[in-house]
Amino acid sequence: MPHVVLPREILPTDGRFGCGPSKIRAAQLEHLVGPGASILGTSHRKSPVKNLVGSTRARLAELLRLPVGYEIILGNGGSTAFWDAAAFGLIERRAQNLVFGEFGGKFASAAAAPWLEAPDVRKAEPGTSLVAEAVTGVDVYAWPHNETSTGVATEIRRVHGDEGALTVIDATSAAGGIDFSVAEADVYYFAPQKNLGSDGGLWYAAVSPAAIERIERIAASGRYIPEFLSLKNALDNSRLQQTLNTPAVSTLLLLDSQLEWILENGGLQWADARTHESSQALYDWAEASEVATPFVANPADRSPVVATIDFVEGVDAAAISDSLRHNGIVDTEPYRKLGRNQLRIATFVSIEPDDVRQLIRSIDYTLEHL
Ligand SMILES: *Cc1c(COP(=O)(O)O)cnc(C)c1O
C-alpha cells in the first residue's frame, strides 16, 4: 500500500498506541536492568521475588484504595485464565454476563460451563453498553469496566440481587486508568499488559470479604477444581507472596515500577485526569472532523483509555494505520473481529497527552497526503 512520509516535527515521541501489549515506558525498562537485574533469574520462592510480589500487592491496594477486608490476589495465565478460574471457583450456580464486545463475550462463554446453570447473557450492540439487572438465582454479575474491543467504558455499581450475590468486573484495560470506587465491586480483576504497561501472563484481582468467603466455600464444597485454576489456591499463595507455579518475574518488575510511577504522580485521580485529557483530544478532533466520528455515539459511554474513531466511506482507515505504521506509529488498527472502517487508539496512562496531539496531527497529515 502507498504511504505518506510524515514530517519529523509532527511525529509523537513514542509511536506505540496499541491496546495491549501496550507502551512500556523507558523508565520501566531501566528498572528491569537496574534494580531488577539482581532479581531476574532468581528463585520465586526466596525473599527478593516474594518481596517484589508483596510490593505489587501493596501498591495495588494503595492505588485502588482498598477498603478494609479486601485483598489483592494473583495467579498465572492472564485474564483469560481468570475466566475459567471464576467458572470453577467463583460462580456458585449462575452468572449474569453483560456482552457488548469480544471480552465480555469470552467470559460469558467460560460461564457456560456444564456444572453451572446457563448464564443469563445480556447483549448490546458493539459501541453501546447496558446495565446489569438483579435476577433471582444469579450469584455473579459480570461485565467489563472497559470493553477494549469497542472503546466503551461502564459505570461500576454494585448489583443488589440475591443475598451474597457478587459483582465481578473485568478491569483488564481499565485498571489504573479510570477512577472508580472498588467498594462497588466484589472482584476487580485484570492482567497488567494494558493500562498498567507491564507484560502479559499474570492476573491480579482485588477481592472483597464476600468474594473470599465465596471462594473458600466453593473450594470446600467438593466441586472438582483443577489446581492451576483454583482461586482458593491463588488466595493462599498470594498471602504468602507467591504463585502456584513460576511467574514471569519481568512482568512483576515492570508492573511494580509502573505502580510506583502512578502513585508518585497522584494515583488514580491523576491517572484518570491524564487518560481523559488524551482521549478527549481524540473525541474532540473526531467530532470536528468531516471524515471521522467517534464510534461510540453516546459521550457517556466513551472510554477514556481506548478511543475508537470511525471513518466515512471513501476514507480507508486500514490505509491510514498502514501508512502510520511505516512512520513508526503502530497498532492503531481496530479490533479485528469488529470489522469496522476504524482506528482504535489506546490513551493509557503511559501515553503522553502531547503524543496523542501529535498523533492527531499525523493522522490529519496522512489524510491530506494519502
Ligand atoms: C486484553 C483483555 C483481556 C484478555 O487478557 P489476557 O491477559 O490476554 O487473557 C480480557 N479482558 C479485557 C477487557 C481485555 O482488554
mmCIF file of C-alpha atoms and ligand atoms in Angstrom:
data_model
loop_
_atom_site.group_PDB
_atom_site.id
_atom_site.type_symbol
_atom_site.label_atom_id
_atom_site.label_comp_id
_atom_site.label_asym_id
_atom_site.label_seq_id
_atom_site.Cartn_x
_atom_site.Cartn_y
_atom_site.Cartn_z
ATOM 1 C CA MET A 1 0.000 0.000 0.000
ATOM 2 C CA PRO A 2 1.202 3.568 -0.668
ATOM 3 C CA HIS A 3 2.266 5.514 2.375
ATOM 4 C CA VAL A 4 2.947 9.066 3.401
ATOM 5 C CA VAL A 5 6.251 10.160 4.905
ATOM 6 C CA LEU A 6 5.365 12.265 7.929
ATOM 7 C CA PRO A 7 7.452 15.355 8.774
ATOM 8 C CA ARG A 8 9.523 14.736 11.874
ATOM 9 C CA GLU A 9 8.095 17.685 13.763
ATOM 10 C CA ILE A 10 4.601 16.165 13.885
ATOM 11 C CA LEU A 11 5.679 12.689 14.983
ATOM 12 C CA PRO A 12 4.876 11.546 18.529
ATOM 13 C CA THR A 13 7.977 10.925 20.670
ATOM 14 C CA ASP A 14 6.739 7.347 21.113
ATOM 15 C CA GLY A 15 4.702 5.630 18.414
ATOM 16 C CA ARG A 16 3.072 2.884 20.463
ATOM 17 C CA PHE A 17 -0.708 3.331 20.590
ATOM 18 C CA GLY A 18 -1.764 -0.309 20.842
ATOM 19 C CA CYS A 19 -4.290 -1.612 23.353
ATOM 20 C CA GLY A 20 -2.188 -4.477 24.660
ATOM 21 C CA PRO A 21 0.533 -5.309 24.950
ATOM 22 C CA SER A 22 0.875 -1.566 25.185
ATOM 23 C CA LYS A 23 3.570 1.048 25.561
ATOM 24 C CA ILE A 24 6.135 0.303 28.256
ATOM 25 C CA ARG A 25 7.911 3.456 29.435
ATOM 26 C CA ALA A 26 11.687 3.708 29.202
ATOM 27 C CA ALA A 27 11.929 4.142 32.976
ATOM 28 C CA GLN A 28 10.281 0.746 33.444
ATOM 29 C CA LEU A 29 12.849 -0.869 31.176
ATOM 30 C CA GLU A 30 15.617 0.853 33.130
ATOM 31 C CA HIS A 31 14.060 -0.575 36.275
ATOM 32 C CA LEU A 32 14.352 -4.042 34.713
ATOM 33 C CA VAL A 33 18.048 -3.761 34.017
ATOM 34 C CA GLY A 34 18.811 -1.626 37.110
ATOM 35 C CA PRO A 35 17.211 -2.771 40.378
ATOM 36 C CA GLY A 36 15.660 -5.724 38.552
ATOM 37 C CA ALA A 37 18.950 -7.113 37.298
ATOM 38 C CA SER A 38 19.743 -8.818 40.588
ATOM 39 C CA ILE A 39 16.220 -10.265 40.893
ATOM 40 C CA LEU A 40 15.707 -11.621 37.377
ATOM 41 C CA GLY A 41 16.882 -15.194 37.198
ATOM 42 C CA THR A 42 16.480 -15.891 40.906
ATOM 43 C CA SER A 43 14.119 -18.189 42.801
ATOM 44 C CA HIS A 44 10.477 -17.171 43.115
ATOM 45 C CA ARG A 45 10.420 -18.963 46.475
ATOM 46 C CA LYS A 46 13.056 -16.654 48.015
ATOM 47 C CA SER A 47 12.618 -13.242 49.546
ATOM 48 C CA PRO A 48 13.708 -10.953 46.660
ATOM 49 C CA VAL A 49 10.940 -12.194 44.338
ATOM 50 C CA LYS A 50 8.469 -12.654 47.194
ATOM 51 C CA ASN A 51 9.108 -9.085 48.312
ATOM 52 C CA LEU A 52 8.502 -7.982 44.746
ATOM 53 C CA VAL A 53 5.158 -9.815 44.661
ATOM 54 C CA GLY A 54 4.357 -8.214 48.019
ATOM 55 C CA SER A 55 5.245 -4.795 46.691
ATOM 56 C CA THR A 56 2.913 -5.127 43.676
ATOM 57 C CA ARG A 57 0.105 -6.231 46.008
ATOM 58 C CA ALA A 58 0.690 -3.384 48.449
ATOM 59 C CA ARG A 59 0.916 -0.778 45.692
ATOM 60 C CA LEU A 60 -2.241 -2.057 44.019
ATOM 61 C CA ALA A 61 -4.019 -1.917 47.369
ATOM 62 C CA GLU A 62 -2.923 1.708 47.707
ATOM 63 C CA LEU A 63 -3.779 2.618 44.120
ATOM 64 C CA LEU A 64 -7.263 1.090 44.357
ATOM 65 C CA ARG A 65 -7.756 2.482 47.903
ATOM 66 C CA LEU A 66 -8.826 -0.974 49.088
ATOM 67 C CA PRO A 67 -11.443 -0.969 51.832
ATOM 68 C CA VAL A 68 -10.704 -2.966 54.995
ATOM 69 C CA GLY A 69 -11.015 -6.696 54.402
ATOM 70 C CA TYR A 70 -10.342 -6.568 50.657
ATOM 71 C CA GLU A 71 -7.207 -8.333 49.413
ATOM 72 C CA ILE A 72 -5.130 -8.393 46.242
ATOM 73 C CA ILE A 73 -4.641 -11.894 44.865
ATOM 74 C CA LEU A 74 -2.782 -13.017 41.755
ATOM 75 C CA GLY A 75 -2.155 -16.021 39.579
ATOM 76 C CA ASN A 76 -0.713 -17.114 36.281
ATOM 77 C CA GLY A 77 -2.438 -17.147 32.924
ATOM 78 C CA GLY A 78 -3.780 -13.615 32.440
ATOM 79 C CA SER A 79 -7.430 -12.592 32.407
ATOM 80 C CA THR A 80 -8.368 -15.477 30.131
ATOM 81 C CA ALA A 81 -7.272 -17.936 32.826
ATOM 82 C CA PHE A 82 -9.235 -15.922 35.377
ATOM 83 C CA TRP A 83 -12.477 -16.523 33.433
ATOM 84 C CA ASP A 84 -12.046 -20.285 33.720
ATOM 85 C CA ALA A 85 -10.936 -19.954 37.348
ATOM 86 C CA ALA A 86 -14.144 -17.986 38.020
ATOM 87 C CA ALA A 87 -16.262 -20.679 36.362
ATOM 88 C CA PHE A 88 -14.653 -23.248 38.657
ATOM 89 C CA GLY A 89 -14.350 -21.309 41.858
ATOM 90 C CA LEU A 90 -16.417 -18.105 41.935
ATOM 91 C CA ILE A 91 -19.756 -18.729 40.221
ATOM 92 C CA GLU A 92 -21.866 -20.819 42.534
ATOM 93 C CA ARG A 93 -24.812 -21.590 40.245
ATOM 94 C CA ARG A 94 -25.419 -18.919 37.671
ATOM 95 C CA ALA A 95 -23.827 -15.772 36.296
ATOM 96 C CA GLN A 96 -25.313 -12.797 34.521
ATOM 97 C CA ASN A 97 -22.915 -11.652 31.803
ATOM 98 C CA LEU A 98 -23.220 -8.329 30.023
ATOM 99 C CA VAL A 99 -21.858 -8.636 26.481
ATOM 100 C CA PHE A 100 -21.219 -5.629 24.269
ATOM 101 C CA GLY A 101 -17.951 -6.702 22.708
ATOM 102 C CA GLU A 102 -15.432 -9.512 22.484
ATOM 103 C CA PHE A 103 -14.142 -9.635 26.036
ATOM 104 C CA GLY A 104 -17.489 -9.620 27.804
ATOM 105 C CA GLY A 105 -18.461 -12.383 25.394
ATOM 106 C CA LYS A 106 -15.469 -14.504 26.290
ATOM 107 C CA PHE A 107 -16.357 -14.514 29.970
ATOM 108 C CA ALA A 108 -19.950 -15.393 29.047
ATOM 109 C CA SER A 109 -18.607 -18.441 27.157
ATOM 110 C CA ALA A 110 -16.496 -19.512 30.143
ATOM 111 C CA ALA A 111 -19.529 -19.079 32.429
ATOM 112 C CA ALA A 112 -21.462 -21.550 30.252
ATOM 113 C CA ALA A 113 -19.624 -24.427 31.988
ATOM 114 C CA PRO A 114 -21.538 -27.720 32.197
ATOM 115 C CA TRP A 115 -21.586 -27.770 36.025
ATOM 116 C CA LEU A 116 -23.318 -24.366 36.146
ATOM 117 C CA GLU A 117 -26.751 -23.187 35.063
ATOM 118 C CA ALA A 118 -26.707 -21.487 31.666
ATOM 119 C CA PRO A 119 -25.654 -17.872 32.215
ATOM 120 C CA ASP A 120 -28.114 -15.004 31.813
ATOM 121 C CA VAL A 121 -26.352 -13.370 28.867
ATOM 122 C CA ARG A 122 -27.487 -9.863 28.004
ATOM 123 C CA LYS A 123 -26.235 -8.429 24.764
ATOM 124 C CA ALA A 124 -25.992 -4.927 23.409
ATOM 125 C CA GLU A 125 -24.688 -3.700 20.071
ATOM 126 C CA PRO A 126 -20.936 -3.019 19.914
ATOM 127 C CA GLY A 127 -20.388 0.661 20.626
ATOM 128 C CA THR A 128 -23.153 0.774 23.238
ATOM 129 C CA SER A 129 -23.370 -0.641 26.757
ATOM 130 C CA LEU A 130 -26.016 -1.905 29.119
ATOM 131 C CA VAL A 131 -26.644 -2.156 32.837
ATOM 132 C CA ALA A 132 -26.942 -5.312 34.937
ATOM 133 C CA GLU A 133 -30.333 -6.204 36.305
ATOM 134 C CA ALA A 134 -30.930 -8.098 39.542
ATOM 135 C CA VAL A 135 -32.359 -11.554 38.850
ATOM 136 C CA THR A 136 -33.282 -14.230 41.399
ATOM 137 C CA GLY A 137 -30.853 -17.146 41.279
ATOM 138 C CA VAL A 138 -27.943 -15.181 39.828
ATOM 139 C CA ASP A 139 -24.920 -15.138 42.149
ATOM 140 C CA VAL A 140 -22.329 -13.392 39.924
ATOM 141 C CA TYR A 141 -22.947 -10.219 37.895
ATOM 142 C CA ALA A 142 -20.149 -9.707 35.402
ATOM 143 C CA TRP A 143 -19.179 -7.062 32.889
ATOM 144 C CA PRO A 144 -16.067 -5.227 31.691
ATOM 145 C CA HIS A 145 -15.140 -1.848 33.160
ATOM 146 C CA ASN A 146 -13.762 -1.045 29.731
ATOM 147 C CA GLU A 147 -14.676 -3.117 26.671
ATOM 148 C CA THR A 148 -11.334 -2.940 24.894
ATOM 149 C CA SER A 149 -12.676 -4.245 21.592
ATOM 150 C CA THR A 150 -15.124 -1.343 21.141
ATOM 151 C CA GLY A 151 -13.931 1.510 23.388
ATOM 152 C CA VAL A 152 -16.934 1.528 25.708
ATOM 153 C CA ALA A 153 -16.476 2.245 29.420
ATOM 154 C CA THR A 154 -19.105 1.435 32.044
ATOM 155 C CA GLU A 155 -20.151 2.611 35.486
ATOM 156 C CA ILE A 156 -19.079 0.343 38.317
ATOM 157 C CA ARG A 157 -22.103 -0.021 40.574
ATOM 158 C CA ARG A 158 -22.786 -2.972 42.814
ATOM 159 C CA VAL A 159 -25.813 -5.040 41.812
ATOM 160 C CA HIS A 160 -28.130 -5.652 44.749
ATOM 161 C CA GLY A 161 -29.541 -9.027 43.793
ATOM 162 C CA ASP A 162 -29.872 -12.156 45.936
ATOM 163 C CA GLU A 163 -28.177 -12.048 49.324
ATOM 164 C CA GLY A 164 -24.441 -12.595 48.795
ATOM 165 C CA ALA A 165 -24.509 -12.082 45.003
ATOM 166 C CA LEU A 166 -21.132 -10.816 43.752
ATOM 167 C CA THR A 167 -20.330 -8.004 41.314
ATOM 168 C CA VAL A 168 -17.343 -9.154 39.232
ATOM 169 C CA ILE A 169 -15.595 -6.663 36.958
ATOM 170 C CA ASP A 170 -13.122 -7.292 34.153
ATOM 171 C CA ALA A 171 -10.760 -4.342 34.507
ATOM 172 C CA THR A 172 -8.029 -5.594 32.205
ATOM 173 C CA SER A 173 -7.767 -2.383 30.182
ATOM 174 C CA ALA A 174 -9.271 -0.051 32.804
ATOM 175 C CA ALA A 175 -7.286 -0.815 35.946
ATOM 176 C CA GLY A 176 -5.131 2.121 36.935
ATOM 177 C CA GLY A 177 -6.530 4.350 34.191
ATOM 178 C CA ILE A 178 -10.110 5.034 35.248
ATOM 179 C CA ASP A 179 -11.122 6.296 38.676
ATOM 180 C CA PHE A 180 -13.957 4.429 40.396
ATOM 181 C CA SER A 181 -14.921 3.071 43.805
ATOM 182 C CA VAL A 182 -13.707 -0.502 44.336
ATOM 183 C CA ALA A 183 -16.252 -0.863 47.153
ATOM 184 C CA GLU A 184 -18.834 -1.129 44.350
ATOM 185 C CA ALA A 185 -17.268 -4.417 43.188
ATOM 186 C CA ASP A 186 -16.524 -7.742 44.860
ATOM 187 C CA VAL A 187 -13.936 -8.801 42.343
ATOM 188 C CA TYR A 188 -11.994 -6.327 40.200
ATOM 189 C CA TYR A 189 -9.620 -8.367 38.060
ATOM 190 C CA PHE A 190 -7.134 -7.529 35.344
ATOM 191 C CA ALA A 191 -3.976 -8.503 33.523
ATOM 192 C CA PRO A 192 -1.160 -5.935 33.663
ATOM 193 C CA GLN A 193 -0.201 -5.551 29.974
ATOM 194 C CA LYS A 194 -2.665 -2.788 29.141
ATOM 195 C CA ASN A 195 -3.119 0.430 31.069
ATOM 196 C CA LEU A 196 -0.630 -0.841 33.642
ATOM 197 C CA GLY A 197 2.031 -1.006 30.936
ATOM 198 C CA SER A 198 3.597 -4.280 32.013
ATOM 199 C CA ASP A 199 3.806 -7.547 30.118
ATOM 200 C CA GLY A 200 1.321 -10.402 29.872
ATOM 201 C CA GLY A 201 0.973 -13.685 31.719
ATOM 202 C CA LEU A 202 -0.412 -12.740 35.143
ATOM 203 C CA TRP A 203 -3.822 -11.859 36.506
ATOM 204 C CA TYR A 204 -4.497 -9.783 39.605
ATOM 205 C CA ALA A 205 -7.773 -9.326 41.426
ATOM 206 C CA ALA A 206 -8.990 -7.128 44.237
ATOM 207 C CA VAL A 207 -11.407 -9.349 46.176
ATOM 208 C CA SER A 208 -13.955 -8.360 48.808
ATOM 209 C CA PRO A 209 -14.633 -10.296 52.023
ATOM 210 C CA ALA A 210 -17.795 -11.686 50.396
ATOM 211 C CA ALA A 211 -15.769 -12.887 47.404
ATOM 212 C CA ILE A 212 -13.196 -14.506 49.693
ATOM 213 C CA GLU A 213 -15.987 -16.256 51.566
ATOM 214 C CA ARG A 214 -17.412 -17.493 48.230
ATOM 215 C CA ILE A 215 -14.011 -18.745 47.028
ATOM 216 C CA GLU A 216 -13.464 -20.657 50.263
ATOM 217 C CA ARG A 217 -16.955 -22.118 50.347
ATOM 218 C CA ILE A 218 -16.866 -23.430 46.760
ATOM 219 C CA ALA A 219 -13.357 -24.832 47.294
ATOM 220 C CA ALA A 220 -14.651 -26.777 50.304
ATOM 221 C CA SER A 221 -17.797 -27.963 48.512
ATOM 222 C CA GLY A 222 -16.273 -30.969 46.796
ATOM 223 C CA ARG A 223 -16.623 -29.466 43.298
ATOM 224 C CA TYR A 224 -13.816 -30.631 41.010
ATOM 225 C CA ILE A 225 -11.385 -27.711 40.534
ATOM 226 C CA PRO A 226 -8.073 -28.100 38.658
ATOM 227 C CA GLU A 227 -5.161 -26.967 40.789
ATOM 228 C CA PHE A 228 -3.976 -24.380 38.246
ATOM 229 C CA LEU A 229 -7.422 -22.737 38.111
ATOM 230 C CA SER A 230 -8.147 -22.817 41.833
ATOM 231 C CA LEU A 231 -8.889 -19.377 43.268
ATOM 232 C CA LYS A 232 -8.507 -20.827 46.759
ATOM 233 C CA ASN A 233 -5.020 -21.882 45.808
ATOM 234 C CA ALA A 234 -4.352 -18.393 44.398
ATOM 235 C CA LEU A 235 -5.684 -16.804 47.591
ATOM 236 C CA ASP A 236 -3.496 -18.957 49.832
ATOM 237 C CA ASN A 237 -0.396 -18.476 47.685
ATOM 238 C CA SER A 238 -0.948 -14.720 47.322
ATOM 239 C CA ARG A 239 -0.972 -14.366 51.096
ATOM 240 C CA LEU A 240 2.476 -15.989 51.029
ATOM 241 C CA GLN A 241 3.597 -13.558 48.269
ATOM 242 C CA GLN A 242 3.848 -16.281 45.660
ATOM 243 C CA THR A 243 2.055 -18.060 42.826
ATOM 244 C CA LEU A 244 1.330 -21.773 42.369
ATOM 245 C CA ASN A 245 3.888 -22.088 39.596
ATOM 246 C CA THR A 246 6.646 -19.837 38.276
ATOM 247 C CA PRO A 247 5.533 -16.272 37.485
ATOM 248 C CA ALA A 248 7.122 -14.020 34.856
ATOM 249 C CA VAL A 249 9.486 -12.041 37.067
ATOM 250 C CA SER A 250 9.942 -9.363 34.402
ATOM 251 C CA THR A 251 6.167 -8.818 34.323
ATOM 252 C CA LEU A 252 6.255 -8.286 38.096
ATOM 253 C CA LEU A 253 9.146 -5.837 37.845
ATOM 254 C CA LEU A 254 7.578 -3.799 35.043
ATOM 255 C CA LEU A 255 4.282 -3.652 36.937
ATOM 256 C CA ASP A 256 5.890 -2.621 40.209
ATOM 257 C CA SER A 257 7.749 0.202 38.502
ATOM 258 C CA GLN A 258 4.572 1.408 36.788
ATOM 259 C CA LEU A 259 2.587 1.352 40.027
ATOM 260 C CA GLU A 260 5.287 3.345 41.789
ATOM 261 C CA TRP A 261 5.189 5.938 38.991
ATOM 262 C CA ILE A 262 1.397 6.297 39.068
ATOM 263 C CA LEU A 263 1.343 6.571 42.862
ATOM 264 C CA GLU A 264 4.133 9.153 42.919
ATOM 265 C CA ASN A 265 2.202 11.270 40.443
ATOM 266 C CA GLY A 266 -1.019 11.250 42.425
ATOM 267 C CA GLY A 267 -2.601 7.831 41.995
ATOM 268 C CA LEU A 268 -5.885 7.003 40.351
ATOM 269 C CA GLN A 269 -7.203 10.577 40.224
ATOM 270 C CA TRP A 270 -4.102 11.728 38.383
ATOM 271 C CA ALA A 271 -4.194 8.760 36.001
ATOM 272 C CA ASP A 272 -7.888 9.351 35.316
ATOM 273 C CA ALA A 273 -7.337 13.022 34.507
ATOM 274 C CA ARG A 274 -4.478 12.132 32.187
ATOM 275 C CA THR A 275 -6.376 9.436 30.239
ATOM 276 C CA HIS A 276 -9.383 11.758 29.954
ATOM 277 C CA GLU A 277 -7.196 14.542 28.578
ATOM 278 C CA SER A 278 -5.729 12.229 25.929
ATOM 279 C CA SER A 279 -8.961 10.569 24.863
ATOM 280 C CA GLN A 280 -10.914 13.838 24.848
ATOM 281 C CA ALA A 281 -8.409 15.303 22.394
ATOM 282 C CA LEU A 282 -9.244 12.469 20.011
ATOM 283 C CA TYR A 283 -13.002 12.673 20.522
ATOM 284 C CA ASP A 284 -12.985 16.464 20.042
ATOM 285 C CA TRP A 285 -10.935 16.086 16.897
ATOM 286 C CA ALA A 286 -13.269 13.397 15.505
ATOM 287 C CA GLU A 287 -16.382 15.424 16.373
ATOM 288 C CA ALA A 288 -14.979 18.376 14.467
ATOM 289 C CA SER A 289 -13.744 16.315 11.518
ATOM 290 C CA GLU A 290 -15.667 15.901 8.293
ATOM 291 C CA VAL A 291 -14.344 12.400 7.706
ATOM 292 C CA ALA A 292 -14.096 10.987 11.216
ATOM 293 C CA THR A 293 -16.541 10.452 14.055
ATOM 294 C CA PRO A 294 -16.365 8.729 17.460
ATOM 295 C CA PHE A 295 -17.635 5.154 17.034
ATOM 296 C CA VAL A 296 -19.331 5.282 20.451
ATOM 297 C CA ALA A 297 -22.312 7.551 19.861
ATOM 298 C CA ASN A 298 -23.171 8.324 23.474
ATOM 299 C CA PRO A 299 -20.446 10.524 25.004
ATOM 300 C CA ALA A 300 -21.160 8.997 28.437
ATOM 301 C CA ASP A 301 -20.145 5.562 27.093
ATOM 302 C CA ARG A 302 -16.887 6.738 25.511
ATOM 303 C CA SER A 303 -13.826 5.174 27.045
ATOM 304 C CA PRO A 304 -11.073 7.356 28.485
ATOM 305 C CA VAL A 305 -8.500 4.628 27.782
ATOM 306 C CA VAL A 306 -9.426 3.257 24.338
ATOM 307 C CA ALA A 307 -10.669 5.682 21.690
ATOM 308 C CA THR A 308 -12.382 4.177 18.645
ATOM 309 C CA ILE A 309 -12.757 6.510 15.676
ATOM 310 C CA ASP A 310 -14.814 5.612 12.594
ATOM 311 C CA PHE A 311 -14.115 6.999 9.131
ATOM 312 C CA VAL A 312 -16.567 7.765 6.339
ATOM 313 C CA GLU A 313 -16.799 5.572 3.296
ATOM 314 C CA GLY A 314 -14.197 6.766 0.830
ATOM 315 C CA VAL A 315 -11.542 7.111 3.534
ATOM 316 C CA ASP A 316 -9.737 3.833 4.102
ATOM 317 C CA ALA A 317 -8.849 3.552 7.790
ATOM 318 C CA ALA A 318 -6.701 0.476 7.104
ATOM 319 C CA ALA A 319 -4.613 2.533 4.670
ATOM 320 C CA ILE A 320 -4.183 5.229 7.337
ATOM 321 C CA SER A 321 -2.998 2.804 10.009
ATOM 322 C CA ASP A 322 -0.750 1.093 7.486
ATOM 323 C CA SER A 323 0.797 4.416 6.476
ATOM 324 C CA LEU A 324 1.207 5.429 10.130
ATOM 325 C CA ARG A 325 2.969 2.113 10.737
ATOM 326 C CA HIS A 326 5.562 2.987 8.083
ATOM 327 C CA ASN A 327 6.344 6.045 10.215
ATOM 328 C CA GLY A 328 6.730 4.093 13.443
ATOM 329 C CA ILE A 329 3.211 4.822 14.722
ATOM 330 C CA VAL A 330 1.913 1.333 15.406
ATOM 331 C CA ASP A 331 -1.133 -0.697 16.423
ATOM 332 C CA THR A 332 -3.837 1.838 15.534
ATOM 333 C CA GLU A 333 -5.813 -0.880 13.724
ATOM 334 C CA PRO A 334 -9.338 -1.631 15.025
ATOM 335 C CA TYR A 335 -10.144 -4.817 16.912
ATOM 336 C CA ARG A 336 -10.009 -7.405 14.151
ATOM 337 C CA LYS A 337 -13.384 -9.044 14.662
ATOM 338 C CA LEU A 338 -15.228 -5.730 14.950
ATOM 339 C CA GLY A 339 -14.670 -5.328 11.211
ATOM 340 C CA ARG A 340 -15.149 -1.556 11.051
ATOM 341 C CA ASN A 341 -13.535 1.206 8.998
ATOM 342 C CA GLN A 342 -11.907 2.467 12.159
ATOM 343 C CA LEU A 343 -8.797 3.431 14.084
ATOM 344 C CA ARG A 344 -8.516 2.232 17.679
ATOM 345 C CA ILE A 345 -6.089 4.218 19.797
ATOM 346 C CA ALA A 346 -5.015 3.455 23.341
ATOM 347 C CA THR A 347 -4.847 6.505 25.594
ATOM 348 C CA PHE A 348 -3.470 4.603 28.558
ATOM 349 C CA VAL A 349 -1.754 6.457 31.372
ATOM 350 C CA SER A 350 1.725 5.708 29.953
ATOM 351 C CA ILE A 351 0.921 7.571 26.756
ATOM 352 C CA GLU A 352 1.825 11.256 26.799
ATOM 353 C CA PRO A 353 -1.148 13.536 26.074
ATOM 354 C CA ASP A 354 1.236 15.557 23.855
ATOM 355 C CA ASP A 355 1.930 12.410 21.873
ATOM 356 C CA VAL A 356 -1.801 11.978 21.309
ATOM 357 C CA ARG A 357 -1.940 15.541 19.988
ATOM 358 C CA GLN A 358 0.986 14.747 17.685
ATOM 359 C CA LEU A 359 -0.793 11.583 16.569
ATOM 360 C CA ILE A 360 -3.801 13.696 15.596
ATOM 361 C CA ARG A 361 -1.522 15.955 13.515
ATOM 362 C CA SER A 362 -0.026 12.850 11.949
ATOM 363 C CA ILE A 363 -3.467 11.473 11.062
ATOM 364 C CA ASP A 364 -4.512 14.827 9.566
ATOM 365 C CA TYR A 365 -1.328 14.970 7.510
ATOM 366 C CA THR A 366 -1.887 11.389 6.333
ATOM 367 C CA LEU A 367 -5.487 12.173 5.356
ATOM 368 C CA GLU A 368 -4.335 15.160 3.317
ATOM 369 C CA HIS A 369 -1.494 13.383 1.549
ATOM 370 C CA LEU A 370 -2.561 9.761 1.101
HETATM 371 C C1 LIG B 1 -6.987 -7.971 26.831
HETATM 372 C C2 LIG B 1 -8.207 -8.223 27.593
HETATM 373 C C3 LIG B 1 -8.465 -9.490 28.134
HETATM 374 C C4 LIG B 1 -7.560 -10.665 27.901
HETATM 375 O O1 LIG B 1 -6.399 -10.577 28.647
HETATM 376 P P1 LIG B 1 -5.297 -11.746 28.579
HETATM 377 O O2 LIG B 1 -4.325 -11.397 29.643
HETATM 378 O O3 LIG B 1 -4.710 -11.717 27.191
HETATM 379 O O4 LIG B 1 -6.008 -13.020 28.834
HETATM 380 C C5 LIG B 1 -9.605 -9.639 28.885
HETATM 381 N N1 LIG B 1 -10.455 -8.625 29.094
HETATM 382 C C6 LIG B 1 -10.246 -7.394 28.590
HETATM 383 C C7 LIG B 1 -11.222 -6.304 28.886
HETATM 384 C C8 LIG B 1 -9.119 -7.158 27.833
HETATM 385 O O5 LIG B 1 -8.892 -5.938 27.337
#
